mmCIF file of C-alpha atoms in Angstrom:
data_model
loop_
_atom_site.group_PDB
_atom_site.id
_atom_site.type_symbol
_atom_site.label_atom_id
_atom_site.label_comp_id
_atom_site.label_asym_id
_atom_site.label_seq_id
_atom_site.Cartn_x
_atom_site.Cartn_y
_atom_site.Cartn_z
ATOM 1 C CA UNK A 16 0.000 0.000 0.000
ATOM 2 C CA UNK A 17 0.801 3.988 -0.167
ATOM 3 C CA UNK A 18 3.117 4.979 2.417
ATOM 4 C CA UNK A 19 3.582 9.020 3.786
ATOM 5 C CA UNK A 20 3.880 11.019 0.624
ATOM 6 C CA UNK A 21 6.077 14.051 0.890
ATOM 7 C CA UNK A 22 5.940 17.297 -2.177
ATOM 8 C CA UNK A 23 8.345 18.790 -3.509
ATOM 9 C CA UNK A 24 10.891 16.126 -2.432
ATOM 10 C CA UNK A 25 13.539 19.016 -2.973
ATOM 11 C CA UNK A 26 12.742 23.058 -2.771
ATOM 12 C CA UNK A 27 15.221 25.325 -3.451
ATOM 13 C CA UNK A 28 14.515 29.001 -2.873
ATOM 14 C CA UNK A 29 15.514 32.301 -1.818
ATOM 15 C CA UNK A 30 15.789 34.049 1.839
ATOM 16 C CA UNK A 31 12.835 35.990 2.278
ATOM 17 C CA UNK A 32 10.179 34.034 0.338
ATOM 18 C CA UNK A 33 7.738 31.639 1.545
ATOM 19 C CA UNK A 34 7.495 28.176 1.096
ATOM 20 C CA UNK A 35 5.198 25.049 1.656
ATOM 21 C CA UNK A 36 5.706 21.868 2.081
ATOM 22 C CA UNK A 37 2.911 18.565 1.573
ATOM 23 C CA UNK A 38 2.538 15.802 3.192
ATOM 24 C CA UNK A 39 -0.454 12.947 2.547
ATOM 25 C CA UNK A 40 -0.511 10.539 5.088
ATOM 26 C CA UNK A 41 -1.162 6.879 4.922
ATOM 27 C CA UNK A 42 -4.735 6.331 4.414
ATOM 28 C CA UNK A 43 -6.537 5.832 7.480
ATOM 29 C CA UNK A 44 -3.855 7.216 9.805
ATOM 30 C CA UNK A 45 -5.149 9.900 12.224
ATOM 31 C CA UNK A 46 -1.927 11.265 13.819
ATOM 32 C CA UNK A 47 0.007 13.119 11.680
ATOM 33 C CA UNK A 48 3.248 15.038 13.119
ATOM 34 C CA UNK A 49 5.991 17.050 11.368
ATOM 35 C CA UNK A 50 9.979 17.112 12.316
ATOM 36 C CA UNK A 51 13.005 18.835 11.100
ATOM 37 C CA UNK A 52 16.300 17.542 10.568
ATOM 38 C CA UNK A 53 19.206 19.367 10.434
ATOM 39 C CA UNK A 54 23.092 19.146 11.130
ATOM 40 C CA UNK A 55 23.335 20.849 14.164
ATOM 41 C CA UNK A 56 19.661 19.742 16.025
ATOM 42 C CA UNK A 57 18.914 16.440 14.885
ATOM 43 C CA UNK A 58 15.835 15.421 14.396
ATOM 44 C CA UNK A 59 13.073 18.058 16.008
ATOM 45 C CA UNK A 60 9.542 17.845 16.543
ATOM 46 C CA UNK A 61 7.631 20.265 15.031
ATOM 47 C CA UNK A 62 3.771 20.037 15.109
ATOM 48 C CA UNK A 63 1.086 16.904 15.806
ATOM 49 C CA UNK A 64 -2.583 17.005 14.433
ATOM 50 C CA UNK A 65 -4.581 13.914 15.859
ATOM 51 C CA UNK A 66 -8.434 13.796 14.561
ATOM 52 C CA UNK A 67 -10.429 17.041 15.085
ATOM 53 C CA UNK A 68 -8.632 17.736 18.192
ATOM 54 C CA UNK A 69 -6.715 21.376 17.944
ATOM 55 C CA UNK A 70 -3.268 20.890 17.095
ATOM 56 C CA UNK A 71 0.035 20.877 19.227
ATOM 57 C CA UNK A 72 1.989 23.612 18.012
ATOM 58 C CA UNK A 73 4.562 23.462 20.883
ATOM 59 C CA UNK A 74 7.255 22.714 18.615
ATOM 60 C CA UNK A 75 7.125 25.553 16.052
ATOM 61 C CA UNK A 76 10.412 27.522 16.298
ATOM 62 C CA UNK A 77 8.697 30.687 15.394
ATOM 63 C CA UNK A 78 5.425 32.056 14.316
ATOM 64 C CA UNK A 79 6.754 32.172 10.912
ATOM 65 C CA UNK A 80 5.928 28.683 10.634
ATOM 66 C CA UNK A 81 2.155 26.965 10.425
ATOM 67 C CA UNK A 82 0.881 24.105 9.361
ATOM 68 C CA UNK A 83 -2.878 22.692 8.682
ATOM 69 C CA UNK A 84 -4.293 19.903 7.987
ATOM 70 C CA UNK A 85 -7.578 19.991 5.955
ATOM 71 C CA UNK A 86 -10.342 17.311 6.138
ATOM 72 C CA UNK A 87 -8.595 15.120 8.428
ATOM 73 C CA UNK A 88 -6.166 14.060 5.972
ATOM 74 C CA UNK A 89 -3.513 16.396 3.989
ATOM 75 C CA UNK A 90 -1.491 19.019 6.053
ATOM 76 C CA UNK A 91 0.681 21.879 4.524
ATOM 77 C CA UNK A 92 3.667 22.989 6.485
ATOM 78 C CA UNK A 93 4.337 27.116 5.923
ATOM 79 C CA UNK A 94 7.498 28.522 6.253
ATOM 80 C CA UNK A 95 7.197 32.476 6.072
ATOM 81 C CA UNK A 96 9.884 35.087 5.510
ATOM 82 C CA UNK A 97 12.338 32.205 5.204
ATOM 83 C CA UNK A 98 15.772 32.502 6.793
ATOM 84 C CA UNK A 99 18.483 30.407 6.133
ATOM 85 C CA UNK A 100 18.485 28.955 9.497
ATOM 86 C CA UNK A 101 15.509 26.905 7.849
ATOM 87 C CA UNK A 102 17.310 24.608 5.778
ATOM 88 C CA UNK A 103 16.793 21.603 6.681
ATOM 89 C CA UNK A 104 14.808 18.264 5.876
ATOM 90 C CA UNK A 105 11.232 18.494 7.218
ATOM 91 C CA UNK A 106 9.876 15.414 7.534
ATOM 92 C CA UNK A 107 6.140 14.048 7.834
ATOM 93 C CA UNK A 108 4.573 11.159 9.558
ATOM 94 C CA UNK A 109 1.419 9.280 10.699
ATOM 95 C CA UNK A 110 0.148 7.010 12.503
ATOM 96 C CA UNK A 111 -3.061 5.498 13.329
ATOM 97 C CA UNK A 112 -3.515 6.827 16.665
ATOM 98 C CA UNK A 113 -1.678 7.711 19.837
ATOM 99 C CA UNK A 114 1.359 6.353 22.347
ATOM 100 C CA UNK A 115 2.361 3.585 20.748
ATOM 101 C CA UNK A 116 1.125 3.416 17.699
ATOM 102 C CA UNK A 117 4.479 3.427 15.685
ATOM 103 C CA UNK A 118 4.842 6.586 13.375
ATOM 104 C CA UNK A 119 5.208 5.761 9.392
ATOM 105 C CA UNK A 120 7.551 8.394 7.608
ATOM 106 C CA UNK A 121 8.062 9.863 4.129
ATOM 107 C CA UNK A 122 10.957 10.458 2.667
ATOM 108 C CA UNK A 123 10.790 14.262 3.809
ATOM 109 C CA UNK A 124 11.389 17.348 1.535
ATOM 110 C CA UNK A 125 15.062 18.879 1.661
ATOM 111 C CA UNK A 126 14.827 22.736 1.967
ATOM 112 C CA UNK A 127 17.795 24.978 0.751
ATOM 113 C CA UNK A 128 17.529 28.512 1.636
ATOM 114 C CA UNK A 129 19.996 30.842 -0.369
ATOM 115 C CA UNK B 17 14.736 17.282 31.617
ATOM 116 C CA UNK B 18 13.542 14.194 29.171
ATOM 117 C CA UNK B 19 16.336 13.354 26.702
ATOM 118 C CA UNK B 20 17.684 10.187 24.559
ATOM 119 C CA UNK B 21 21.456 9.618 24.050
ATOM 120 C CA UNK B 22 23.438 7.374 21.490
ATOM 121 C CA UNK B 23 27.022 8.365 22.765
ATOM 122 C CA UNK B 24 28.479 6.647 19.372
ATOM 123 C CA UNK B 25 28.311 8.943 15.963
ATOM 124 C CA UNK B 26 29.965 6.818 13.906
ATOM 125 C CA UNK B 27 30.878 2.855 14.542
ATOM 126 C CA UNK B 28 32.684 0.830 11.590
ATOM 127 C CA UNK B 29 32.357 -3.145 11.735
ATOM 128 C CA UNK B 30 33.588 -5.343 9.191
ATOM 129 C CA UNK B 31 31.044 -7.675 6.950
ATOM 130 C CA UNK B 32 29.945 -10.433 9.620
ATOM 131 C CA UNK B 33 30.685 -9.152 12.473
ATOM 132 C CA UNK B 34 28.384 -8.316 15.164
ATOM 133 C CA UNK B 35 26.788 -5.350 16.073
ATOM 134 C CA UNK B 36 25.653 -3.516 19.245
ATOM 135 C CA UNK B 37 24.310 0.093 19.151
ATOM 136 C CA UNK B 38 23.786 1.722 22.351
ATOM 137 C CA UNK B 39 20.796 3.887 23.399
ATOM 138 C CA UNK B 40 20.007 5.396 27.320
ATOM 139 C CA UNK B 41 17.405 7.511 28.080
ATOM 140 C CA UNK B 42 16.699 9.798 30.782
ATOM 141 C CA UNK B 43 12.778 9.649 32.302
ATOM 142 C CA UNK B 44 11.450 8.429 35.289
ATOM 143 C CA UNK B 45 8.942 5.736 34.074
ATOM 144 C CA UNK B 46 8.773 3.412 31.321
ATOM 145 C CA UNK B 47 8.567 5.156 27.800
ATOM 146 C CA UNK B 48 7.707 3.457 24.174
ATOM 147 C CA UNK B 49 11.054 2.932 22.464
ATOM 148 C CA UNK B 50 11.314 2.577 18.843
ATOM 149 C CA UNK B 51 14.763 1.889 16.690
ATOM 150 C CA UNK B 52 14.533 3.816 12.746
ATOM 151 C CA UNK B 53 16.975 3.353 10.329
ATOM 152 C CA UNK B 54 17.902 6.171 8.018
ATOM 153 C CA UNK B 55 19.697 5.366 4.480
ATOM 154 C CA UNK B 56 20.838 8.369 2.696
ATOM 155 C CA UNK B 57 18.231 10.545 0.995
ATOM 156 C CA UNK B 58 15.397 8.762 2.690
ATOM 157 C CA UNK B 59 12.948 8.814 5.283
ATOM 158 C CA UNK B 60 12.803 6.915 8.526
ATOM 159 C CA UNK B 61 11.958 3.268 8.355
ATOM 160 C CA UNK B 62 10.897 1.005 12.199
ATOM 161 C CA UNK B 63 12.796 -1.326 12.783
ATOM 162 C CA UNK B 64 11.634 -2.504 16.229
ATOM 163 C CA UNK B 65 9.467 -1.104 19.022
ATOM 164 C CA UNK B 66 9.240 -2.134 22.582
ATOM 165 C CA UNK B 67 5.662 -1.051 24.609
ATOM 166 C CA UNK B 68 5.956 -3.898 27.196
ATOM 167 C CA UNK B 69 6.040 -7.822 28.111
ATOM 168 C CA UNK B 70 9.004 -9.692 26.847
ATOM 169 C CA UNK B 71 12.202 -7.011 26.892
ATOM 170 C CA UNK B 72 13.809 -8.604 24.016
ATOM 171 C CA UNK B 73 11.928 -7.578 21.020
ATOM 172 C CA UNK B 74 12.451 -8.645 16.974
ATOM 173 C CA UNK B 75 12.675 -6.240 14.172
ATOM 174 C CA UNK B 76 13.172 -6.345 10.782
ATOM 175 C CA UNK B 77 16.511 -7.428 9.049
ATOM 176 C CA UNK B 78 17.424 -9.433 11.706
ATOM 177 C CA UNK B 79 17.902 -6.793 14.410
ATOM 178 C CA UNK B 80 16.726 -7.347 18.055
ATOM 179 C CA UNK B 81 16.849 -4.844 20.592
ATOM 180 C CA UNK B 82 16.710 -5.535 24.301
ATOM 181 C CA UNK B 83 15.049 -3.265 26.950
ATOM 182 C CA UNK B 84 16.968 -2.681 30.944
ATOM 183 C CA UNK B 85 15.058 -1.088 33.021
ATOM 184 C CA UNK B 86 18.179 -1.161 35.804
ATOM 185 C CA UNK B 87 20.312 0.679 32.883
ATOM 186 C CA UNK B 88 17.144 2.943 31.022
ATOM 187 C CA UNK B 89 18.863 1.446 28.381
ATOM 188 C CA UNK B 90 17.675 0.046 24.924
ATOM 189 C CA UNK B 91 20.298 -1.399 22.711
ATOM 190 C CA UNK B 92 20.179 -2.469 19.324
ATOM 191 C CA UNK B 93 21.720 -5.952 17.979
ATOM 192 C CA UNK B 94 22.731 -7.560 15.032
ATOM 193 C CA UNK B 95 24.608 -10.850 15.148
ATOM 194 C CA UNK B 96 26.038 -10.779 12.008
ATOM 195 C CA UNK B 97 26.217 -7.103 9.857
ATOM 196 C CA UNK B 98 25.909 -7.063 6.014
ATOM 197 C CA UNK B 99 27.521 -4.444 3.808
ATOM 198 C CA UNK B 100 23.919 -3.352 2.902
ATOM 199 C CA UNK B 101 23.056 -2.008 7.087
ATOM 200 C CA UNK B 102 25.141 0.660 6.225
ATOM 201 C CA UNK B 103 22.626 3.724 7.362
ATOM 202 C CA UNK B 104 22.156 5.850 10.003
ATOM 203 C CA UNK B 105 20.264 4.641 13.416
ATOM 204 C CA UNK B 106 17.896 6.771 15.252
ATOM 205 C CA UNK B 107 17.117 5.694 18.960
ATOM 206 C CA UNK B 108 13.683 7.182 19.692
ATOM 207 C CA UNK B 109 11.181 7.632 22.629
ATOM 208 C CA UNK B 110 7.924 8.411 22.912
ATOM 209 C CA UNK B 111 7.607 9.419 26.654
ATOM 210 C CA UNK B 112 3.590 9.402 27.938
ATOM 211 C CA UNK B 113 3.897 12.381 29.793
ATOM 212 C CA UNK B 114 3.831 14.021 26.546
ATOM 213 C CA UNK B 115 0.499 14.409 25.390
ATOM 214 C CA UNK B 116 0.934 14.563 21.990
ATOM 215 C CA UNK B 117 3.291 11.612 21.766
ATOM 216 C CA UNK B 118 6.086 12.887 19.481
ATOM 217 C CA UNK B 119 9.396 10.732 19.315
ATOM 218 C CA UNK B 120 12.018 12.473 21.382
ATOM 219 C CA UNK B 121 15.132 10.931 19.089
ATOM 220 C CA UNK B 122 19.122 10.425 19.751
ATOM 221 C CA UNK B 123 21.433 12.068 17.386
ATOM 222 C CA UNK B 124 22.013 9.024 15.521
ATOM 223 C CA UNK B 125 24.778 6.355 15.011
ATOM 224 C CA UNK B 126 26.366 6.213 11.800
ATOM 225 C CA UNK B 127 26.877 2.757 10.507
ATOM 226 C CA UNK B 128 30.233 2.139 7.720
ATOM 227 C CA UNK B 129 30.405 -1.874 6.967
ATOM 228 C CA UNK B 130 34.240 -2.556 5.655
ATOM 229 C CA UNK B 131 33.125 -5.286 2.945
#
């Protein structure tokens, strides 16, 4: 079957613009979370949407960043006024609930910010 | 504060040989440990989780990991490595205090394989 489905899987683009990033979840799944990956923090949690519950934004590293997830299925990560400090590899995935449900990944989208 | 640690960055082994990575966490119950591999230019795959019961758990490819409670430990196993393991190795945690579950992860333990 159709694992986590990540768009673009590379985005190159310029400081100051704004970006987003797609992510489709496995089919049925209703956890979906986002991470970063980068050099110097590893691998970060970013944002979790579970159901119709409000989300848990406690990982955003600025309000220049967003993320929704429409009809309980695909989310959009936003990345305003990008800085360079945002390159990185932002990676989405699901599962089909909570605790220890394990969490299916996609391959991510690599962000380079000139 | 709640972390995860993999004090190796990089191990080499040879084609064969065994394997150990090391993972430690820091939390004062029992969390839900997961091991993801990493090749280059790809997502995370599972290779294991442990939740409870028996603390030696199977994964995929022929690793195993085994869970001490004494040591807050969770260390992966392989008894004999082939030249296509080469990856990276993510240690992760989901600890239930956090109530959105996200995986707290290590930094990682590159894997070389001499052939």
């Amino acid at each position: 079957g159709a694992g986590v489905s990540q768009s673009p899987s590379n985005k190159v683009t310029e400081k100051g613009k704004d970006v987003e990033l797609r992510c489709d979840p496995i089919s049925g799944h209703t956890a979906l979370y986002w991470y970063r990956q980068s050099l110097g923090q590893g691998l970060e949690f970013l944002i979790y949407f579970q159901g119709n519950s409000a989300p848990d934004k406690s990982g955003l590293p600025s309000d220049r960043f967003s993320a929704e997830r429409t009809g309980g299925s695909v989310s959009t990560l936003t990345i305003q006024r990008t800085q360079q400090e945002d390159s990185a590899v932002y990676l989405c995935a699901s599962s089909l609930g909570q605790g220890s449900q394990p969490q299916h990944f996609g391959d991510g989208t690599r962000l380079s910010i000139l | 504060a709640q972390s995860v640690t993999q004090p190796d960055i990089h191990i080499t082994v040879s084609e064969g040989a065994s394997l150990e990575l090391r993972c430690n966490y820091s939390y004062g119950a029992t969390p839900y440990l997961f091991w993801y591999v990493q090749s280059p230019g790809q997502g995370l795959q599972l290779l294991l989780k442990y939740f409870s019961g028996d603390t030696l758990v199977q994964g995929i490819k022929g690793f195993e990991a085994e869970f001490k409670r004494s040591q807050s430990s969770f260390n992966l196993r392989k008894p004999s490595v082939h030249w296509s393991d080469a990856a990276e190795y993510f240690c992760a945690v989901v600890f239930s205090g956090a109530g959105s579950y996200q995986l707290t992860f290590g930094k990682g333990t590159k894997l070389s394989v001499i052939p």
